[in-house]
Tab-separated table of C-alpha atoms in Angstrom:
chain	number	residue	atom	x	y	z
X	1	MET	CA	87.673	99.745	126.970
X	2	VAL	CA	89.414	97.272	129.226
X	3	ASN	CA	87.846	94.229	131.200
X	4	PRO	CA	89.236	92.345	134.084
X	5	ARG	CA	91.242	89.756	132.102
X	6	PRO	CA	89.986	86.393	133.055
X	7	ASN	CA	87.881	84.235	133.749
X	8	SER	CA	89.140	81.521	132.055
X	9	LEU	CA	88.085	79.942	128.606
X	10	SER	CA	86.461	76.899	130.085
X	11	SER	CA	84.831	78.486	133.120
X	12	HIS	CA	82.073	80.196	131.392
X	13	ASN	CA	78.645	78.504	132.026
X	14	LEU	CA	76.336	80.469	129.888
X	15	THR	CA	74.494	78.709	127.173
X	16	ARG	CA	75.243	79.009	123.450
X	17	ARG	CA	72.633	80.432	122.584
X	18	HIS	CA	72.416	83.105	125.205
X	19	LEU	CA	75.889	84.231	124.065
X	20	LEU	CA	75.201	84.180	120.436
X	21	THR	CA	72.024	86.571	120.951
X	22	ALA	CA	74.127	88.453	123.340
X	23	GLY	CA	77.188	88.937	120.690
X	24	LEU	CA	74.441	90.244	118.110
X	25	LEU	CA	72.786	92.443	120.499
X	26	ALA	CA	76.679	93.806	121.407
X	27	GLY	CA	77.327	94.158	117.357
X	28	LEU	CA	74.244	95.900	116.870
X	29	THR	CA	75.303	98.208	119.584
X	30	ALA	CA	78.824	98.640	118.929
X	31	GLY	CA	80.048	102.027	117.606
X	32	VAL	CA	83.569	102.976	115.832
X	33	THR	CA	85.457	103.830	118.958
X	34	VAL	CA	86.259	100.582	119.913
X	35	THR	CA	89.646	100.018	120.394
X	36	GLY	CA	90.638	98.106	117.156
X	37	ALA	CA	91.541	95.783	117.501
X	38	GLY	CA	94.431	87.509	105.081
X	39	THR	CA	93.570	86.710	98.173
X	40	ALA	CA	92.209	84.923	95.867
X	41	HIS	CA	92.724	82.218	98.092
X	42	ALA	CA	89.514	81.224	99.846
X	43	SER	CA	90.848	78.698	102.226
X	44	PRO	CA	91.033	81.331	105.172
X	45	PHE	CA	87.306	82.246	105.183
X	46	ASP	CA	86.250	78.454	104.790
X	47	PRO	CA	86.744	77.461	108.575
X	48	PRO	CA	86.025	73.984	109.038
X	49	THR	CA	82.161	72.969	110.249
X	50	LEU	CA	83.089	72.097	113.789
X	51	ARG	CA	79.637	71.557	115.894
X	52	ALA	CA	76.101	71.671	114.497
X	53	GLN	CA	74.976	71.935	117.911
X	54	GLY	CA	76.015	72.032	121.445
X	55	ASP	CA	78.173	74.259	123.983
X	56	PRO	CA	80.397	76.211	122.300
X	57	ASP	CA	84.329	75.343	121.942
X	58	PHE	CA	85.818	78.164	124.054
X	59	HIS	CA	89.242	78.527	123.055
X	60	PRO	CA	92.057	81.410	122.127
X	61	VAL	CA	91.446	81.733	117.670
X	62	ARG	CA	94.404	82.160	116.059
X	63	PHE	CA	93.436	83.938	113.157
X	64	ARG	CA	94.576	83.137	109.299
X	65	LEU	CA	95.041	85.918	107.401
X	66	PRO	CA	94.689	86.005	103.755
X	67	VAL	CA	97.463	85.185	101.709
X	68	PRO	CA	99.033	88.289	99.794
X	69	SER	CA	97.912	88.768	95.913
X	70	GLY	CA	101.453	90.369	94.762
X	71	ARG	CA	104.621	88.042	93.831
X	72	LYS	CA	106.726	89.770	96.668
X	73	ALA	CA	108.221	88.576	99.530
X	74	ILE	CA	106.821	90.815	102.582
X	75	GLY	CA	109.470	92.337	105.243
X	76	THR	CA	108.373	94.430	108.374
X	77	THR	CA	110.377	96.107	111.100
X	78	ALA	CA	109.457	98.448	113.932
X	79	VAL	CA	110.232	101.861	114.627
X	80	HIS	CA	110.499	104.024	117.939
X	81	LEU	CA	110.324	107.678	117.077
X	82	VAL	CA	110.764	110.619	119.057
X	83	ASP	CA	109.483	113.941	118.119
X	84	LYS	CA	111.249	116.903	120.181
X	85	GLY	CA	109.037	119.318	118.646
X	86	ARG	CA	106.214	118.461	120.980
X	87	ILE	CA	105.514	118.218	124.371
X	88	ASP	CA	103.962	114.955	126.384
X	89	PRO	CA	104.133	114.877	129.856
X	90	ALA	CA	103.010	111.350	130.175
X	91	MET	CA	106.264	110.010	128.587
X	92	PRO	CA	109.624	109.443	129.667
X	93	SER	CA	111.352	111.650	127.194
X	94	GLY	CA	108.610	114.743	127.667
X	95	GLN	CA	108.387	114.593	124.146
X	96	ARG	CA	105.805	112.857	121.818
X	97	GLU	CA	106.405	109.296	121.158
X	98	LEU	CA	105.207	107.397	118.293
X	99	MET	CA	105.594	103.912	116.792
X	100	VAL	CA	105.754	103.146	113.288
X	101	SER	CA	106.160	99.982	111.441
X	102	PHE	CA	106.992	99.454	108.173
X	103	TRP	CA	106.065	96.596	105.232
X	104	TYR	CA	108.138	96.518	102.604
X	105	PRO	CA	109.129	94.201	100.002
X	106	ALA	CA	111.982	91.912	100.882
X	107	GLU	CA	114.452	89.437	99.942
X	108	VAL	CA	113.686	86.233	99.852
X	109	ASP	CA	114.873	84.643	103.341
X	110	ARG	CA	113.146	81.137	104.486
X	111	THR	CA	115.056	81.385	107.847
X	112	ALA	CA	113.761	84.840	109.561
X	113	PRO	CA	110.593	84.127	111.502
X	114	PHE	CA	107.245	85.238	111.094
X	115	ALA	CA	106.111	88.541	112.684
X	116	LYS	CA	103.348	88.099	115.000
X	117	TYR	CA	100.075	89.767	114.398
X	118	MET	CA	100.656	92.016	117.087
X	119	PRO	CA	102.850	92.358	120.548
X	120	ALA	CA	102.046	90.466	123.475
X	121	ARG	CA	100.306	93.568	125.430
X	122	THR	CA	98.959	94.944	122.891
X	123	ALA	CA	97.219	91.893	121.857
X	124	VAL	CA	95.512	91.617	125.583
X	125	GLU	CA	94.045	95.238	125.272
X	126	VAL	CA	92.420	94.831	121.679
X	127	ASP	CA	90.879	91.290	122.782
X	128	ASP	CA	89.627	92.943	126.302
X	129	ALA	CA	87.799	95.599	124.566
X	130	TRP	CA	85.903	92.480	122.340
X	131	THR	CA	85.610	90.201	125.220
X	132	GLY	CA	83.540	89.907	128.735
X	133	GLU	CA	80.561	91.656	129.517
X	134	ASN	CA	80.979	94.995	127.592
X	135	GLY	CA	82.325	93.569	124.563
X	136	LEU	CA	80.795	90.222	122.460
X	137	ALA	CA	80.175	88.202	125.477
X	138	LEU	CA	82.973	86.019	124.819
X	139	PRO	CA	85.678	84.636	127.427
X	140	SER	CA	88.872	87.472	127.472
X	141	GLY	CA	91.661	85.327	125.433
X	142	SER	CA	89.086	84.727	122.476
X	143	PHE	CA	91.202	86.863	120.185
X	144	ASP	CA	94.592	85.103	120.436
X	145	PHE	CA	96.389	88.165	118.605
X	146	GLY	CA	99.628	87.685	119.841
X	147	ASN	CA	100.027	84.489	118.418
X	148	THR	CA	98.607	84.759	115.040
X	149	VAL	CA	101.340	85.032	112.498
X	150	THR	CA	101.671	87.282	109.079
X	151	HIS	CA	103.217	86.519	105.988
X	152	ALA	CA	106.312	89.500	106.488
X	153	ARG	CA	109.448	87.856	108.147
X	154	VAL	CA	110.750	89.911	110.827
X	155	ASP	CA	114.032	92.830	109.693
X	156	VAL	CA	114.536	90.859	106.705
X	157	PRO	CA	116.593	92.722	104.029
X	158	ALA	CA	114.607	95.429	101.670
X	159	GLN	CA	114.090	94.537	98.029
X	160	ARG	CA	116.792	96.426	96.323
X	161	LEU	CA	114.726	98.285	94.223
X	162	ARG	CA	113.073	102.074	94.499
X	163	HIS	CA	109.395	101.622	95.675
X	164	PRO	CA	106.585	104.237	96.154
X	165	VAL	CA	105.537	105.041	99.950
X	166	VAL	CA	101.805	104.678	101.051
X	167	LEU	CA	101.190	106.107	105.274
X	168	PHE	CA	98.890	104.439	106.908
X	169	SER	CA	96.408	106.042	109.753
X	170	PRO	CA	94.212	103.380	111.840
X	171	GLY	CA	90.557	104.426	112.919
X	172	TYR	CA	89.769	105.816	116.094
X	173	GLN	CA	91.487	103.997	119.099
X	174	TYR	CA	92.018	101.217	116.970
X	175	SER	CA	95.608	99.566	116.547
X	176	ARG	CA	97.641	100.119	113.567
X	177	PHE	CA	97.898	96.395	113.012
X	178	VAL	CA	94.199	95.906	112.310
X	179	ASN	CA	94.750	96.641	108.656
X	180	THR	CA	97.313	94.066	108.300
X	181	ALA	CA	95.751	92.007	105.118
X	182	GLN	CA	95.431	95.293	103.343
X	183	VAL	CA	98.555	96.549	104.434
X	184	GLU	CA	100.575	93.038	103.702
X	185	ASP	CA	98.838	93.265	100.004
X	186	LEU	CA	100.325	96.546	99.026
X	187	ALA	CA	103.821	95.501	100.032
X	188	SER	CA	103.510	92.550	98.566
X	189	ARG	CA	102.702	94.506	95.308
X	190	GLY	CA	105.599	96.625	95.272
X	191	TYR	CA	105.037	99.192	98.012
X	192	VAL	CA	106.779	100.538	101.327
X	193	VAL	CA	103.697	100.766	103.683
X	194	VAL	CA	104.322	102.798	106.733
X	195	THR	CA	101.335	102.190	109.586
X	196	MET	CA	101.189	104.915	112.507
X	197	ASP	CA	99.754	104.282	115.967
X	198	HIS	CA	98.557	107.750	117.748
X	199	PRO	CA	99.746	107.792	121.219
X	200	HIS	CA	96.925	108.108	123.771
X	201	GLU	CA	94.207	107.403	121.611
X	202	THR	CA	95.468	103.884	120.008
X	203	PRO	CA	97.149	101.413	122.221
X	204	VAL	CA	100.731	101.634	121.890
X	205	GLU	CA	103.815	99.275	122.876
X	206	TYR	CA	107.186	100.508	123.003
X	207	PRO	CA	110.502	98.945	122.840
X	208	GLY	CA	111.232	97.180	126.570
X	209	GLY	CA	107.430	96.154	127.106
X	210	ARG	CA	106.639	99.890	127.979
X	211	PHE	CA	103.044	100.257	127.067
X	212	LEU	CA	100.318	102.778	126.843
X	213	PRO	CA	96.508	102.336	126.823
X	214	GLY	CA	94.352	103.772	124.391
X	215	ALA	CA	92.129	105.829	125.491
X	216	ALA	CA	89.332	104.777	127.759
X	217	GLU	CA	86.088	104.155	126.383
X	218	ALA	CA	83.447	106.405	128.376
X	219	GLU	CA	80.927	108.782	126.598
X	220	PRO	CA	81.361	109.204	122.974
X	221	PRO	CA	84.030	111.591	121.688
X	222	LYS	CA	82.688	115.238	121.331
X	223	PRO	CA	83.250	117.055	117.939
X	224	SER	CA	86.014	119.249	119.878
X	225	ASP	CA	87.676	115.798	120.967
X	226	ILE	CA	87.468	114.505	117.309
X	227	ARG	CA	88.803	118.025	115.511
X	228	ALA	CA	91.657	117.754	118.541
X	229	ALA	CA	92.601	113.837	117.436
X	230	VAL	CA	92.896	115.063	113.752
X	231	ASP	CA	95.480	117.978	114.340
X	232	THR	CA	97.062	115.634	116.468
X	233	ARG	CA	97.372	112.970	114.154
X	234	THR	CA	97.954	115.156	111.237
X	235	ASN	CA	101.080	116.257	112.878
X	236	ASP	CA	102.066	112.723	113.513
X	237	ALA	CA	101.559	112.013	110.049
X	238	ARG	CA	103.729	115.262	108.998
X	239	PHE	CA	106.641	114.210	111.233
X	240	VAL	CA	106.438	110.656	110.183
X	241	LEU	CA	107.341	112.185	106.571
X	242	ASP	CA	110.095	114.038	108.097
X	243	GLN	CA	111.352	111.168	109.178
X	244	LEU	CA	111.092	109.285	105.927
X	245	GLU	CA	113.513	112.003	104.549
X	246	ARG	CA	116.224	111.872	107.304
X	247	ILE	CA	116.219	107.936	106.602
X	248	ALA	CA	116.298	108.518	103.155
X	249	ASP	CA	119.413	110.649	103.967
X	250	GLY	CA	121.164	107.458	105.611
X	251	ASP	CA	120.386	108.885	109.271
X	252	THR	CA	119.243	106.694	112.252
X	253	VAL	CA	115.853	107.919	113.638
X	254	ASP	CA	115.566	105.138	116.005
X	255	ALA	CA	115.232	106.581	119.574
X	256	GLU	CA	116.912	103.176	120.861
X	257	GLY	CA	119.565	103.454	117.674
X	258	LYS	CA	118.296	100.714	115.920
X	259	ASP	CA	119.710	99.937	112.334
X	260	LEU	CA	116.934	99.349	109.489
X	261	PRO	CA	116.578	96.323	107.701
X	262	ASP	CA	119.486	96.323	105.011
X	263	GLY	CA	118.373	98.096	102.046
X	264	LEU	CA	115.062	99.840	103.542
X	265	ALA	CA	116.254	103.610	103.355
X	266	GLU	CA	117.520	102.689	99.607
X	267	SER	CA	114.100	101.481	98.610
X	268	LEU	CA	111.917	104.613	99.642
X	269	ASP	CA	110.694	106.674	96.591
X	270	LEU	CA	109.756	109.675	97.998
X	271	ARG	CA	108.822	111.608	95.679
X	272	ARG	CA	105.641	109.236	94.989
X	273	ILE	CA	103.904	109.276	98.403
X	274	GLY	CA	100.380	108.105	99.131
X	275	MET	CA	98.334	107.881	102.391
X	276	PHE	CA	95.246	105.784	103.269
X	277	GLY	CA	93.418	105.509	106.350
X	278	PHE	CA	90.261	103.806	107.959
X	279	GLY	CA	87.151	105.730	109.931
X	280	LEU	CA	89.102	108.705	111.376
X	281	GLY	CA	92.514	107.826	109.410
X	282	GLY	CA	90.277	108.527	106.130
X	283	TYR	CA	89.711	111.840	107.587
X	284	THR	CA	93.365	112.219	109.062
X	285	THR	CA	94.833	111.699	105.413
X	286	GLY	CA	92.526	114.269	104.068
X	287	ASP	CA	93.636	116.748	106.519
X	288	THR	CA	97.557	115.785	106.039
X	289	MET	CA	97.199	116.148	102.547
X	290	LEU	CA	95.494	119.698	103.049
X	291	GLU	CA	98.826	120.665	104.829
X	292	ASP	CA	101.336	118.990	103.276
X	293	GLU	CA	102.061	118.715	99.977
X	294	ARG	CA	104.531	115.810	99.802
X	295	VAL	CA	100.996	113.183	100.042
X	296	LEU	CA	100.266	112.803	96.649
X	297	ALA	CA	97.657	110.672	96.554
X	298	GLY	CA	94.706	109.646	99.230
X	299	ALA	CA	91.927	107.256	99.973
X	300	ASP	CA	89.618	107.410	102.940
X	301	LEU	CA	87.883	104.393	103.931
X	302	ASP	CA	84.584	104.717	104.992
X	303	GLY	CA	85.588	107.886	107.383
X	304	THR	CA	83.386	110.674	107.588
X	305	LEU	CA	85.034	114.369	106.910
X	306	GLN	CA	83.523	116.238	109.623
X	307	ASP	CA	84.097	116.365	113.226
X	308	ASP	CA	80.394	114.762	113.727
X	309	ARG	CA	78.618	112.948	111.359
X	310	LEU	CA	75.189	114.903	112.187
X	311	LYS	CA	76.338	117.985	113.192
X	312	GLY	CA	79.649	118.933	112.219
X	313	PRO	CA	81.210	121.256	111.319
X	314	LEU	CA	82.505	120.094	108.403
X	315	GLY	CA	86.346	119.508	108.487
X	316	ASP	CA	88.671	121.920	106.615
X	317	VAL	CA	89.613	119.260	103.785
X	318	ALA	CA	85.374	118.846	102.935
X	319	VAL	CA	84.994	122.803	102.642
X	320	HIS	CA	88.551	123.075	100.828
X	321	GLY	CA	88.728	120.222	99.010
X	322	LEU	CA	91.880	119.025	97.832
X	323	ASP	CA	94.069	119.864	94.451
X	324	ARG	CA	95.569	116.192	93.909
X	325	PRO	CA	93.358	112.947	93.466
X	326	PHE	CA	91.626	111.654	96.189
X	327	LEU	CA	89.501	108.013	96.688
X	328	LEU	CA	86.676	107.727	98.972
X	329	PHE	CA	85.679	104.313	99.137
X	330	GLY	CA	82.272	103.522	101.337
X	331	SER	CA	80.153	100.952	103.149
X	332	ASP	CA	77.220	100.251	101.945
X	333	GLU	CA	75.245	101.977	105.061
X	334	THR	CA	77.542	104.352	106.060
X	335	GLN	CA	78.253	107.105	103.466
X	336	ARG	CA	76.396	108.970	100.531
X	337	THR	CA	76.266	111.973	98.793
X	338	ALA	CA	73.079	112.238	97.824
X	339	PRO	CA	70.740	114.552	99.846
X	340	GLY	CA	67.232	112.657	101.144
X	341	LYS	CA	68.968	109.263	100.670
X	342	GLU	CA	69.593	107.577	104.275
X	343	TYR	CA	73.285	107.384	106.015
X	344	TYR	CA	73.964	110.913	104.160
X	345	ASP	CA	76.874	112.505	105.028
X	346	LYS	CA	77.085	115.967	103.695
X	347	SER	CA	80.978	115.963	104.451
X	348	TRP	CA	81.247	113.771	101.425
X	349	ALA	CA	78.530	115.487	99.423
X	350	ALA	CA	80.935	119.049	100.635
X	351	PHE	CA	83.909	117.272	99.698
X	352	TRP	CA	82.771	116.090	96.079
X	353	SER	CA	81.646	119.915	94.824
X	354	ASN	CA	84.980	121.185	96.288
X	355	GLN	CA	87.494	118.548	95.346
X	356	ARG	CA	89.652	120.060	92.371
X	357	GLY	CA	92.135	116.943	91.806
X	358	GLY	CA	90.745	113.567	90.861
X	359	ARG	CA	88.092	112.202	92.773
X	360	LEU	CA	86.574	108.650	93.024
X	361	ASN	CA	83.431	107.557	95.087
X	362	LEU	CA	82.845	103.897	95.778
X	363	ALA	CA	80.719	101.746	97.724
X	364	LEU	CA	81.010	98.177	98.866
X	365	THR	CA	77.277	96.846	98.851
X	366	ARG	CA	76.337	94.325	101.878
X	367	THR	CA	78.978	95.946	103.878
X	368	LYS	CA	79.438	97.838	107.203
X	369	GLN	CA	82.341	100.355	108.276
X	370	LYS	CA	84.360	97.647	110.405
X	371	ALA	CA	84.365	95.342	107.065
X	372	PHE	CA	86.859	97.703	105.787
X	373	THR	CA	89.546	96.472	108.673
X	374	ASP	CA	90.822	92.961	109.488
X	375	TYR	CA	87.342	92.188	111.765
X	376	GLN	CA	85.748	91.234	108.344
X	377	PHE	CA	87.350	88.056	108.276
X	378	ILE	CA	88.177	87.818	112.042
X	379	PHE	CA	84.783	87.348	112.954
X	380	SER	CA	83.828	85.193	110.436
X	381	GLN	CA	86.580	82.671	111.795
X	382	LEU	CA	86.188	83.470	115.369
X	383	PHE	CA	82.181	82.911	115.400
X	384	HIS	CA	82.417	79.824	113.468
X	385	ASP	CA	85.674	78.509	114.707
X	386	ILE	CA	83.680	78.561	118.595
X	387	TYR	CA	80.137	78.010	117.592
X	388	GLY	CA	80.085	76.037	114.485
X	389	GLU	CA	77.443	76.357	112.276
X	390	ASP	CA	74.820	77.520	114.410
X	391	PRO	CA	72.346	79.628	112.194
X	392	ILE	CA	72.553	82.902	114.546
X	393	VAL	CA	76.258	82.839	113.558
X	394	SER	CA	75.208	85.010	110.570
X	395	SER	CA	73.126	87.292	112.290
X	396	VAL	CA	75.944	88.480	114.645
X	397	ILE	CA	78.543	89.004	111.786
X	398	LYS	CA	75.953	90.210	109.664
X	399	ALA	CA	75.385	92.792	112.665
X	400	LEU	CA	79.127	93.448	112.882
X	401	VAL	CA	80.344	93.916	109.509
X	402	GLY	CA	77.815	93.265	107.211
X	403	SER	CA	76.531	90.244	104.835
X	404	ALA	CA	79.284	90.730	102.031
X	405	LYS	CA	81.353	86.722	102.150
X	406	PRO	CA	84.519	88.066	103.432
X	407	ALA	CA	87.108	86.709	100.845
X	408	ARG	CA	85.138	88.962	97.983
X	409	SER	CA	85.216	91.861	100.425
X	410	VAL	CA	89.055	91.532	101.418
X	411	LEU	CA	89.499	91.035	97.423
X	412	ALA	CA	87.664	93.686	95.790
X	413	GLN	CA	89.396	96.452	98.855
X	414	ARG	CA	92.818	94.876	97.984
X	415	GLU	CA	92.313	95.315	94.369
X	416	TYR	CA	90.793	98.696	93.936
X	417	LEU	CA	93.250	100.235	96.592
X	418	ALA	CA	96.476	98.974	94.655
X	419	ALA	CA	94.624	99.730	91.177
X	420	TYR	CA	93.796	103.640	93.122
X	421	PHE	CA	97.728	103.743	94.040
X	422	ASP	CA	98.819	102.482	90.814
X	423	LEU	CA	97.081	104.866	88.686
X	424	THR	CA	98.262	107.935	91.035
X	425	LEU	CA	101.509	107.113	92.491
X	426	ARG	CA	103.135	105.138	89.312
X	427	GLY	CA	100.976	105.922	86.042
X	428	ARG	CA	99.732	103.128	85.420
X	429	PRO	CA	95.992	102.575	83.433
X	430	ALA	CA	93.533	101.087	85.612
X	431	LEU	CA	90.696	99.551	84.126
X	432	LEU	CA	88.630	99.198	87.061
X	433	LEU	CA	88.317	102.477	87.938
X	434	ARG	CA	86.853	103.559	84.774
X	435	GLY	CA	83.405	102.547	85.781
X	436	ASP	CA	81.577	99.021	87.432
X	437	SER	CA	82.979	95.798	86.585
X	438	PRO	CA	81.520	92.367	86.120
X	439	LYS	CA	84.450	90.868	88.027
X	440	PHE	CA	83.006	92.983	91.158
X	441	PRO	CA	79.503	93.579	90.902
X	442	GLU	CA	79.827	94.399	94.817
X	443	VAL	CA	81.726	97.709	94.618
X	444	ARG	CA	79.126	100.524	92.806
X	445	PHE	CA	80.248	103.663	91.415
X	446	VAL	CA	78.805	106.253	93.260
X	447	ARG	CA	79.375	109.099	91.550
């Protein structure tokens, strides 16, 4: 979904109430196919009160990511991979080309620059998806992803210890960057996280400025389209696993011959690999585990395990289950395993019945699906920075991500996801996973 690029931020003459109402309507109708596009610190979620009334203050909003909760410094590097075993005529190489990012525990280095949230062209593409007449009735450029900074420094040396590895797959048509708050937190706790884009579906920016837009949003994807996307994503994930083994063996895998940060190859503990994903990335996680035993544990953040949530058919992982642990972590309004209840999803119910390995089903109350991405706090910061404390702002945010407090929602997701991988990949006891906790009343154990 790409809108014409601007319209300056100051040229919109619509009233504040009109724009907020338009944003609310867009939020109510927005689906998961929009192109996607920081713990305990509350300040990123308490934007200053700007204007109680008056005109909106349109300006590019740089977002404040929640501070990672772990003790380790974070590094990040991007790697360009070419799969010579898969043909892709749209690529200059004629082969499938991926961009992945490594987020890893790093040596302390206060001189290297902090990574920007997204590469410049990707940032424009994702902003375009959310702004203008077909988005949230905001001027193009409102989402300043390109100048937002993360907590990770670019290409710094890795901490010289072996760390479990976790792969991440984003939602359908979502960028690999829009779950950075979760990814950074895991890295700060001692995990190497590898995030993947899926070309021709998600927007991808390659070295040298070459850019491949995400799939154009037209009609909703057919079940056959979703099955094909999952198959392609699963092959992507398995190829990345192969490249991790090559990296650990000392090979250079980057298509331009780029060297990895010092110590990163030695830090990969490939005996302990996990994977998680948001939306279709959760489905991809389950399918990858079904096909590849190298992944020892997986987590699905609010993604159905069938090709169409209402009509099916069920995905293979829902039909067969897994012999390794798998976490279902759903929002308050999308995933259920009990027939007869609103939002019942038979793929989760089928998976629960067929799962042979460890299984856990959690619900994050007062949330919607996009709450499992950085949009949980991005929308709050954006609308408060532009519209101040207009009462309808809360209605717009609720329509998009639910009514949970952003700081609490992000904290709960981080704590449960870390506890899950600590248990399944490190063998550490996790009291949080034994039942409902008074520390997190917003998280319910569904089964």
